[in-house]
mmCIF file of C-alpha atoms in Angstrom:
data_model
loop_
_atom_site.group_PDB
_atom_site.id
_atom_site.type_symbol
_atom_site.label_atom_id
_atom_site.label_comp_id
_atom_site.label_asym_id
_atom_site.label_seq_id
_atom_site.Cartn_x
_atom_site.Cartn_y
_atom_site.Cartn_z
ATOM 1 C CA UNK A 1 68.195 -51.116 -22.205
ATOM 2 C CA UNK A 2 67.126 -48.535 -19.731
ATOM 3 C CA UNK A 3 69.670 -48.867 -16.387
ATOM 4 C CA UNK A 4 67.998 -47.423 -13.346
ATOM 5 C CA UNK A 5 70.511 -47.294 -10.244
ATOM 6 C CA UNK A 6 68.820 -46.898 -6.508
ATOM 7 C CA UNK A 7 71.319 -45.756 -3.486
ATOM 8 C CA UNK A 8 70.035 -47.645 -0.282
ATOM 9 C CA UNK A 9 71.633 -48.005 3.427
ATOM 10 C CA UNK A 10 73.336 -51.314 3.712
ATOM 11 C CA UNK A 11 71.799 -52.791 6.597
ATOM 12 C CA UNK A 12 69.465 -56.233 6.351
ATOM 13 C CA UNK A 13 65.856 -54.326 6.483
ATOM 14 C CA UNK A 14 67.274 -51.301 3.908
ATOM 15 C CA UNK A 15 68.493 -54.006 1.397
ATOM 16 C CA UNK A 16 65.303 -56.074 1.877
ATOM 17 C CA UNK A 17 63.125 -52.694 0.801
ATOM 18 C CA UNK A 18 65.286 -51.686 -2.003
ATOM 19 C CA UNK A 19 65.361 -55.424 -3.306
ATOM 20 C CA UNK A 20 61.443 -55.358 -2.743
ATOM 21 C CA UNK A 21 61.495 -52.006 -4.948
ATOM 22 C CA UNK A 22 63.979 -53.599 -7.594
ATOM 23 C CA UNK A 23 61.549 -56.182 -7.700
ATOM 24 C CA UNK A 24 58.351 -54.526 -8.291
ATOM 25 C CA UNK A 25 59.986 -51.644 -10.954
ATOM 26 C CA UNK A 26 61.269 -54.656 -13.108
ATOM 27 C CA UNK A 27 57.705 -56.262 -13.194
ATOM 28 C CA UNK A 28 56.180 -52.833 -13.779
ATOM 29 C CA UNK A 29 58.859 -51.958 -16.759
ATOM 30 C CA UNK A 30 59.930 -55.192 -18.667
ATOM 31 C CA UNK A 31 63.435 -54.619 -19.958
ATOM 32 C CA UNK A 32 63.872 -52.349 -17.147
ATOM 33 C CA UNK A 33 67.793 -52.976 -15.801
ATOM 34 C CA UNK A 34 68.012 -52.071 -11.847
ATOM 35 C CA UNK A 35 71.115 -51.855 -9.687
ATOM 36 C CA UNK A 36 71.591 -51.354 -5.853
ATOM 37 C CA UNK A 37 74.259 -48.457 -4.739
ATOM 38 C CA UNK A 38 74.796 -49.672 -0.897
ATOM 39 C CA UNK A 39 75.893 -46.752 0.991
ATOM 40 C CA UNK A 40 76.601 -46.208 4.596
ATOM 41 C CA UNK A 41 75.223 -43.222 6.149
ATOM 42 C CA UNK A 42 76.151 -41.299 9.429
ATOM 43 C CA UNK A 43 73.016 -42.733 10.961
ATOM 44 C CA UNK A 44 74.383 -46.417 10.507
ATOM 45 C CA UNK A 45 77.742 -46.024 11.589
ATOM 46 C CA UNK A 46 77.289 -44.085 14.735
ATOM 47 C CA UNK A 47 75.197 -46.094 17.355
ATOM 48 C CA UNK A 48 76.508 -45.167 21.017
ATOM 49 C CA UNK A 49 74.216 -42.515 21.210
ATOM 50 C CA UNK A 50 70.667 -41.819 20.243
ATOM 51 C CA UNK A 51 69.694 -40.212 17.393
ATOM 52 C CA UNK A 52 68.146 -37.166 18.709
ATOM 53 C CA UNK A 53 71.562 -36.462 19.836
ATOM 54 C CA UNK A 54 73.559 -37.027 16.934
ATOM 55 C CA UNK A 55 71.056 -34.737 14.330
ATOM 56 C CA UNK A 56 68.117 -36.778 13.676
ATOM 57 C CA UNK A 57 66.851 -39.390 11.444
ATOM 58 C CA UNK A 58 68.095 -37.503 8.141
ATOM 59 C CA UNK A 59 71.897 -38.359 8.929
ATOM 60 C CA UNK A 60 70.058 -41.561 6.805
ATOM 61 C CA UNK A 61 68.703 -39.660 3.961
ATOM 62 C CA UNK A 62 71.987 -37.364 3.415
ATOM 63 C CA UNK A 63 74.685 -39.587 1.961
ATOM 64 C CA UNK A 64 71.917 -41.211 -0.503
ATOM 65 C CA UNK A 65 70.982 -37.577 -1.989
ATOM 66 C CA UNK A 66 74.710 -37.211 -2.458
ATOM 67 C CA UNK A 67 74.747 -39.937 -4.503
ATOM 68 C CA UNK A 68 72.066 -38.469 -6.475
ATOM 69 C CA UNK A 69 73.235 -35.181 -6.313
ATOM 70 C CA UNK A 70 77.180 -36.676 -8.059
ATOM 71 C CA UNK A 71 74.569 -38.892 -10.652
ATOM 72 C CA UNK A 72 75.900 -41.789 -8.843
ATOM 73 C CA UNK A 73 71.987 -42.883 -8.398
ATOM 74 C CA UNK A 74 68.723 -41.945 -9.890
ATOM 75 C CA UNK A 75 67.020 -42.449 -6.849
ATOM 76 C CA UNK A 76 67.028 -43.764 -3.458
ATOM 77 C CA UNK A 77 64.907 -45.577 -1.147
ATOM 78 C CA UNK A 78 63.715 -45.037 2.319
ATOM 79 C CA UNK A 79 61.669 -46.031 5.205
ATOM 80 C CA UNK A 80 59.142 -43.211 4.723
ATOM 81 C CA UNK A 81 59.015 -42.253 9.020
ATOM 82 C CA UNK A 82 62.961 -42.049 8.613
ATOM 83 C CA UNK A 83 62.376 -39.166 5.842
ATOM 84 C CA UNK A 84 62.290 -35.844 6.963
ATOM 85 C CA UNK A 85 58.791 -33.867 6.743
ATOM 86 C CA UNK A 86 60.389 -31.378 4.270
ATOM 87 C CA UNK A 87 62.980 -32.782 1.858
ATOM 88 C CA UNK A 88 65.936 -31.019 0.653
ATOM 89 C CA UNK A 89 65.325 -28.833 -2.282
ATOM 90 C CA UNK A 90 65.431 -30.628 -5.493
ATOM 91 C CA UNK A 91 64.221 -33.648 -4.628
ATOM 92 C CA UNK A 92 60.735 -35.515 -4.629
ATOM 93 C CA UNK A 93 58.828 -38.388 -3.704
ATOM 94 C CA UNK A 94 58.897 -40.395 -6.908
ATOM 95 C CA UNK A 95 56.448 -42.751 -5.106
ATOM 96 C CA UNK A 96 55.227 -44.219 -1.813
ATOM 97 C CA UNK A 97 53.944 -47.655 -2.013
ATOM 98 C CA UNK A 98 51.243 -49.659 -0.455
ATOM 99 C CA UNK A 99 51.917 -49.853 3.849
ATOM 100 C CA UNK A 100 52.697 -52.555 5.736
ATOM 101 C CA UNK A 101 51.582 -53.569 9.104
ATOM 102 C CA UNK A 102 51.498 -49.754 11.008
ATOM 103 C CA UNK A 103 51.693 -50.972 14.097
ATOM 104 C CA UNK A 104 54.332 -51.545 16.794
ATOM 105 C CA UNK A 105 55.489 -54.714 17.872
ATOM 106 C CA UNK A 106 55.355 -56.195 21.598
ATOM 107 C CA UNK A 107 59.155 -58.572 21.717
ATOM 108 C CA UNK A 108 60.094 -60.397 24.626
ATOM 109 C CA UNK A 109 61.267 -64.175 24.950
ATOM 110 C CA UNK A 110 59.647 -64.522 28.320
ATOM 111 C CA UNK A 111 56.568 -62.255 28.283
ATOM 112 C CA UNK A 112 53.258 -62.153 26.388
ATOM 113 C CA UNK A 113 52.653 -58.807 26.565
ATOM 114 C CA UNK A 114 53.369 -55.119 27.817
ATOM 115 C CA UNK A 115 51.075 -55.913 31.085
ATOM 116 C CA UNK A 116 52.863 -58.797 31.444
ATOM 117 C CA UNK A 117 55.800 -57.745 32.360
ATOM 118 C CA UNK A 118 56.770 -57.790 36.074
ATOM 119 C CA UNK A 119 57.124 -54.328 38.064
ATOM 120 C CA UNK A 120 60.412 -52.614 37.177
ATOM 121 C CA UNK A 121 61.363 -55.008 34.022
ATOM 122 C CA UNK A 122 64.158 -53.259 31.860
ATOM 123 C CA UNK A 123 62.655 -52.588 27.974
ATOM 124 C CA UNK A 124 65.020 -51.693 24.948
ATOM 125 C CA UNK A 125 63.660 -48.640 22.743
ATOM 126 C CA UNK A 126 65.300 -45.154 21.722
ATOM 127 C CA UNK A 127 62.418 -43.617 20.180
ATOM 128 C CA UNK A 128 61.375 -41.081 22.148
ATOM 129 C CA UNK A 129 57.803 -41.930 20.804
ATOM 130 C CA UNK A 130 58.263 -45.175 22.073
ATOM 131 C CA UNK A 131 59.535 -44.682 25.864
ATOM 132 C CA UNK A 132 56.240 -41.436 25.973
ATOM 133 C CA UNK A 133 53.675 -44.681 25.671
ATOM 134 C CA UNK A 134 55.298 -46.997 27.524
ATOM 135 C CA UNK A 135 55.886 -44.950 30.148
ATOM 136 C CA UNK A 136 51.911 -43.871 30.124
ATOM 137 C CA UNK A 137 50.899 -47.016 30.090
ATOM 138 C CA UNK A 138 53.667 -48.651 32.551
ATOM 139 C CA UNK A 139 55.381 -45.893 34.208
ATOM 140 C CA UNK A 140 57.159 -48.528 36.704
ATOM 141 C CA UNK A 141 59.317 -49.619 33.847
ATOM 142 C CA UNK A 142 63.236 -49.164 33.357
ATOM 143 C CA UNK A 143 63.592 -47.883 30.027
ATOM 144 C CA UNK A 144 67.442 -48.393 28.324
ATOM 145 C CA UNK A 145 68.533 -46.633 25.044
ATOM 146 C CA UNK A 146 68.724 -49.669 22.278
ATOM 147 C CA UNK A 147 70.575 -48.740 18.668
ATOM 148 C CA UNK A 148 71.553 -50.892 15.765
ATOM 149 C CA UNK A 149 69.666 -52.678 12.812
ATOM 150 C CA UNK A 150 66.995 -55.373 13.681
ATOM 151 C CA UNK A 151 69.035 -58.419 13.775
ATOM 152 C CA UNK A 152 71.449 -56.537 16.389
ATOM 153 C CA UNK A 153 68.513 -55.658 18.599
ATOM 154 C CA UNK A 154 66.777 -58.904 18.653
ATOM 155 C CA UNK A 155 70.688 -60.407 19.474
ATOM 156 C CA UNK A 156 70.879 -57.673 22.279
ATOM 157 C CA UNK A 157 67.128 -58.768 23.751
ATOM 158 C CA UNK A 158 68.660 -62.566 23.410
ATOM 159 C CA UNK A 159 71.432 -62.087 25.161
ATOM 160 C CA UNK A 160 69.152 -61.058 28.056
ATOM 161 C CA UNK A 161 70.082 -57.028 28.400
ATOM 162 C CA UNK A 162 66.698 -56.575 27.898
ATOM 163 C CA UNK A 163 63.407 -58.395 29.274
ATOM 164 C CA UNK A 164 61.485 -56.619 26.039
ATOM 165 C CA UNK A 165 62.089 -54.541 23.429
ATOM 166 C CA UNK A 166 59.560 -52.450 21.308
ATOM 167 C CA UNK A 167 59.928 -52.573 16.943
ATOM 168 C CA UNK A 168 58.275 -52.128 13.992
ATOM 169 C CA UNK A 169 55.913 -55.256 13.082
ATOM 170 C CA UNK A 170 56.595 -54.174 9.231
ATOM 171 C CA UNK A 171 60.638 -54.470 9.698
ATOM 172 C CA UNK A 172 60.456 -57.718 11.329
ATOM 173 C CA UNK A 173 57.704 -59.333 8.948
ATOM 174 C CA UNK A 174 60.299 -58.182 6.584
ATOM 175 C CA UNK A 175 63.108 -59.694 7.159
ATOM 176 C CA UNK A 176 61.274 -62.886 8.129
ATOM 177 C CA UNK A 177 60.976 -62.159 12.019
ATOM 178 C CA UNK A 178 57.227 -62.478 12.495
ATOM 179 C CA UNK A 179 57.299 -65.087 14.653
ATOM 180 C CA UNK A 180 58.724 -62.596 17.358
ATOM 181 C CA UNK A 181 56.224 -60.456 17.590
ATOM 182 C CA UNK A 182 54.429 -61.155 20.932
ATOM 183 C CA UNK A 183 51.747 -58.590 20.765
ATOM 184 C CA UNK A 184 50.736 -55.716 18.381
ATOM 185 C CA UNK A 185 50.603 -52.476 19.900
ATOM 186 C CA UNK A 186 48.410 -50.573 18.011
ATOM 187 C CA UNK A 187 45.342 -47.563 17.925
ATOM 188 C CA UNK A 188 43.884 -46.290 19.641
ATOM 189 C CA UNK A 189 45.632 -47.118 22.890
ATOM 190 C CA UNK A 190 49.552 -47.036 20.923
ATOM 191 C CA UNK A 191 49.948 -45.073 17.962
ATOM 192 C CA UNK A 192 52.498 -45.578 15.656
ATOM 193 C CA UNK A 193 55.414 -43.014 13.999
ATOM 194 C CA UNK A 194 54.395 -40.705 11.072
ATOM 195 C CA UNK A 195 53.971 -42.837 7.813
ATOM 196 C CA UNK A 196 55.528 -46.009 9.893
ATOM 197 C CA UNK A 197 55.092 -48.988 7.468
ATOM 198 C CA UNK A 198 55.408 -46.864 4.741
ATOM 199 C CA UNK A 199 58.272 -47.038 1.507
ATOM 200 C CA UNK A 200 58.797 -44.261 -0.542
ATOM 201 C CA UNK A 201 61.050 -44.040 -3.422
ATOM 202 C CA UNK A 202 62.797 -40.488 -3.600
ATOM 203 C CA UNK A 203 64.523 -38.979 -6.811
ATOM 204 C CA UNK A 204 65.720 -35.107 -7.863
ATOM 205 C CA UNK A 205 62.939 -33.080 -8.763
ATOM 206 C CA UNK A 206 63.980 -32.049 -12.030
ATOM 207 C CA UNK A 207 64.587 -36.234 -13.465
ATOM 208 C CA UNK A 208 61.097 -36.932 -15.242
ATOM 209 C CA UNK A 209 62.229 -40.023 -16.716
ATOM 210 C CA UNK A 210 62.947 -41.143 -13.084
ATOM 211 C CA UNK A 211 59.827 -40.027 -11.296
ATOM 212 C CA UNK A 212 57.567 -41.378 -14.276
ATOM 213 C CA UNK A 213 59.449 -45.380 -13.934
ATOM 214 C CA UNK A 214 59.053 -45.206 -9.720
ATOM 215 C CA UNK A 215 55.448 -43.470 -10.450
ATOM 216 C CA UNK A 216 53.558 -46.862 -11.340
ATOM 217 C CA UNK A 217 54.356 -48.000 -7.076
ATOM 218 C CA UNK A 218 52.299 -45.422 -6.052
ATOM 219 C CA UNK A 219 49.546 -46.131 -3.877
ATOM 220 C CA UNK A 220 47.386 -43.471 -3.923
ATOM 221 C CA UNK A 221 45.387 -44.605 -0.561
ATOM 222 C CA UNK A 222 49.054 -44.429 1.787
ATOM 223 C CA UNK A 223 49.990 -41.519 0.038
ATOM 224 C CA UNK A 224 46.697 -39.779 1.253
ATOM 225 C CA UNK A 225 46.789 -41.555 4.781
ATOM 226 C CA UNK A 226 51.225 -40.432 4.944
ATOM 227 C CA UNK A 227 50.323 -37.121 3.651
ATOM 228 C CA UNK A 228 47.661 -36.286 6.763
ATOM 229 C CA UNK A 229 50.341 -37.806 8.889
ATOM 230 C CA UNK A 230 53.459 -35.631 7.846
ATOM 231 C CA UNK A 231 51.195 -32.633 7.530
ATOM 232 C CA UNK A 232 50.281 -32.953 11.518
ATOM 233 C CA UNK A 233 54.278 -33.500 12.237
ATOM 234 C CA UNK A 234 54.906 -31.085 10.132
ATOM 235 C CA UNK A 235 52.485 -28.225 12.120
ATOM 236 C CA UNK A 236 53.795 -29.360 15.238
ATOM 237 C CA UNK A 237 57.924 -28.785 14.025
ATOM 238 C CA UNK A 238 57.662 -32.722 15.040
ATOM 239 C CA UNK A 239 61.284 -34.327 14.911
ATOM 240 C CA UNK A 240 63.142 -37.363 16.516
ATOM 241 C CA UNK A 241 63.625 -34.830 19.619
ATOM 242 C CA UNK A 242 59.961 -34.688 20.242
ATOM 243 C CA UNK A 243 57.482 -37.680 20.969
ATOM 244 C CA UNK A 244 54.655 -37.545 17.621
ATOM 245 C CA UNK A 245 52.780 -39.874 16.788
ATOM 246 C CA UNK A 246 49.920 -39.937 14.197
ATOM 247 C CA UNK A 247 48.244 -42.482 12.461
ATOM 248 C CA UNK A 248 45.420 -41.718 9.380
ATOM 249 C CA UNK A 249 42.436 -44.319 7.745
ATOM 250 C CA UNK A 250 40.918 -44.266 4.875
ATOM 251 C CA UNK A 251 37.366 -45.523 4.792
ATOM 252 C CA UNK A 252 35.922 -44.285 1.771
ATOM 253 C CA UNK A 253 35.906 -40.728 1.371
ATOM 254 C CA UNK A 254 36.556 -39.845 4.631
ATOM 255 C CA UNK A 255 40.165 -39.612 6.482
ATOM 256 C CA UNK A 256 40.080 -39.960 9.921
ATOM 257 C CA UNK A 257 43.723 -38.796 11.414
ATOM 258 C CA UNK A 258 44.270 -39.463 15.408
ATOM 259 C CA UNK A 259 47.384 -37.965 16.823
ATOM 260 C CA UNK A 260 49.693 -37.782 19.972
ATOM 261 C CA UNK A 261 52.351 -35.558 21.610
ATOM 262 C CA UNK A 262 53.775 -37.373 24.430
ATOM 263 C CA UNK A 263 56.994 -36.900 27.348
ATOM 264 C CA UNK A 264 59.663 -39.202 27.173
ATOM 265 C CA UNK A 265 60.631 -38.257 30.749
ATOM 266 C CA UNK A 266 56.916 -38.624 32.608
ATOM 267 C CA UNK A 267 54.857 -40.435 30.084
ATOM 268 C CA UNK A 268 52.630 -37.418 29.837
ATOM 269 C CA UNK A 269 50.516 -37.876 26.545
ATOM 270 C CA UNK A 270 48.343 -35.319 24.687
ATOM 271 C CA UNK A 271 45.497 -36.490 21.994
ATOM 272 C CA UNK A 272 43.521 -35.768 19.504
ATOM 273 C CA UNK A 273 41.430 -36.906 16.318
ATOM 274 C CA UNK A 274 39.047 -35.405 13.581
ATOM 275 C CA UNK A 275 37.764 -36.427 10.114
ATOM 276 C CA UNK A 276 38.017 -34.881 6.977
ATOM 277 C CA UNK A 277 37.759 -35.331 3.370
ATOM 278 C CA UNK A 278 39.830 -37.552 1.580
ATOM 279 C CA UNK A 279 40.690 -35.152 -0.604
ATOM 280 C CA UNK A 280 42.418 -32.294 1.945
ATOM 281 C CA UNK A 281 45.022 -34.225 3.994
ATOM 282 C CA UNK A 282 47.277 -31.964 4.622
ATOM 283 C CA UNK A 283 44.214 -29.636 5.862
ATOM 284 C CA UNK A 284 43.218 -32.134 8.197
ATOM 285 C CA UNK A 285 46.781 -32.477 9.998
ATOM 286 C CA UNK A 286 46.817 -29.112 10.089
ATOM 287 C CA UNK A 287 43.630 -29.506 12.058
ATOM 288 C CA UNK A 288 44.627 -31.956 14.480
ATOM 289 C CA UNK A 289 48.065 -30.275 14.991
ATOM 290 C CA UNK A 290 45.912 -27.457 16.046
ATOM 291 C CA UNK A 291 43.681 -29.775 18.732
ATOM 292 C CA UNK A 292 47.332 -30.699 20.208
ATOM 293 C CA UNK A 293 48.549 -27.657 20.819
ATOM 294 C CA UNK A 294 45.055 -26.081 22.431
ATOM 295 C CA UNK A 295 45.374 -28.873 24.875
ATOM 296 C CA UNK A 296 49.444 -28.049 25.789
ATOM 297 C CA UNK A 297 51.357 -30.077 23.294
ATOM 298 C CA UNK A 298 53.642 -27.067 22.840
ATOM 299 C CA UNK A 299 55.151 -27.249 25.990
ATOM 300 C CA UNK A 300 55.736 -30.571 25.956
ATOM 301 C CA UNK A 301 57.673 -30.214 22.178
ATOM 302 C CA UNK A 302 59.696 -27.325 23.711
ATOM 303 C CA UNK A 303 60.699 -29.552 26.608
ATOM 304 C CA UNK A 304 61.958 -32.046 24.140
#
């Protein structure tokens, strides 16, 4: 019997998407033996300050390709906006599966939505994506760093340190949280992180055996959507120290790839969209990376 072992952070959401993965492999290979490797990563353990500050979000890929690296794991999975836009050499995306809700989500136990919110109400986010919109569309707002896994930020919002915080939809739909979600923030007023809703399934390069078992997840229409997405962050040397956003559809052939470079300190926000072929993402957020930065987005990422 084939054993196929997958490294995975250990909080709630990353077992949930590893289980999910576990899940889907054994239908897809009968037979097919999978095992969790919970690690804890840099990114988990530290959580007094932001993540910009401490190195970025791929102080949660580098333990996992460790354990790849020792042959402790044949692959690992991640949230794809958490993966850097170039991964370390030798490894691969085995596979990146079908998204989940893009969007953001609107929390709050006492408000309805973003306008709803009285003048000066405190919100809980440390993306700097995040606190760039909400201080463009509500620049009257106290915004306060907010760190941990879901169920510690939705404990921290309870306990009334917050009057709203901002999260994925897809990790609380996840881990069964849906009913917290207030409002959706979503395109084209609120775009969402690079690939966010998006699971990919990373291996080494060189293990065939691996990338052919995690191959039949693939969804070819996120990979094409992620790929325009990472492209654009990718042009723009986009990282958890500067504000990106990007979100890409697929309607038929044609991609259509909007795109955002915002200020975490003044809520200044820079835009821009085009179409393409489906067939020449990476072309297209090469294209819209180019749009930003004719319109001032670099000094914006340098002030990041």
């Amino acid at each position: 019997m084939t054993v196929l072992r997958i490294a995975t952070r250990k909080s709630p959401l990353a077992l949930w998407q590893t289980e999910h993965v576990a899940n889907r492999l054994r239908t897809a290979h009968p037979g097919l033996q999978v095992e969790l490797v919970p690690l804890s990563t840099r990114g988990d353990e530290i959580l007094d300050r932001s993540l910009a500050a401490i190195g970025g979000k791929g102080l949660f890929l580098k333990e996992l390709e460790l354990a790849m690296q020792r042959g402790d794991a044949d692959c690992a999975v991640h949230s794809l906006k958490d993966v850097p836009m170039q991964l370390e050499p030798g490894f691969a995306l085995a596979a990146v599966l079908a998204r989940a809700d893009h969007a953001d989500a609107f929390v709050s136990p006492r408000f309805a939505a973003l306008a709803a919110l009285p003048p000066g109400a405190c919100v809980g986010t440390s993306s700097l994506r995040r606190q760039a919109q909400l201080r463009a569309l509500r620049p009257d707002l106290q915004l306060r760093d907010l760190r941990g896994n879901v169920n510690t930020r939705l404990a921290k919002l309870d306990a009334g340190d917050y009057d709203a915080i901002v999260l994925a939809c897809a990790g609380l739909q996840r881990l069964g949280f849906a009913g917290r979600i207030r409002a959706r923030l979503d395109a084209p007023q609120w775009l969402p992180a690079p690939a966010q809703g998006a699971i990919a399934i990373e291996c080494r390069d060189d293990d065939a055996a691996t990338r052919v078992l995690c191959a039949a997840l693939d969804d070819a229409v996120t990979r094409t959507c992620v790929r325009a997405e990472r492209a654009m962050n990718l042009a723009l040397h986009g990282s958890c120290h500067v504000p990106v956003a990007a979100l890409a559809t697929l309607t038929g052939e044609q991609l259509q790839l909007q795109g955002l470079v915002g200020s975490a300190r003044d809520g200044q926000c820079i835009r821009a969209q085009a179409h393409a072929a489906a067939d020449a993402p990476e072309a297209l957020g090469n294209v819209v990376a180019e749009a930003l930065l004719a319109q001032g987005a670099r000094a914006l990422i340098d002030a990041g």
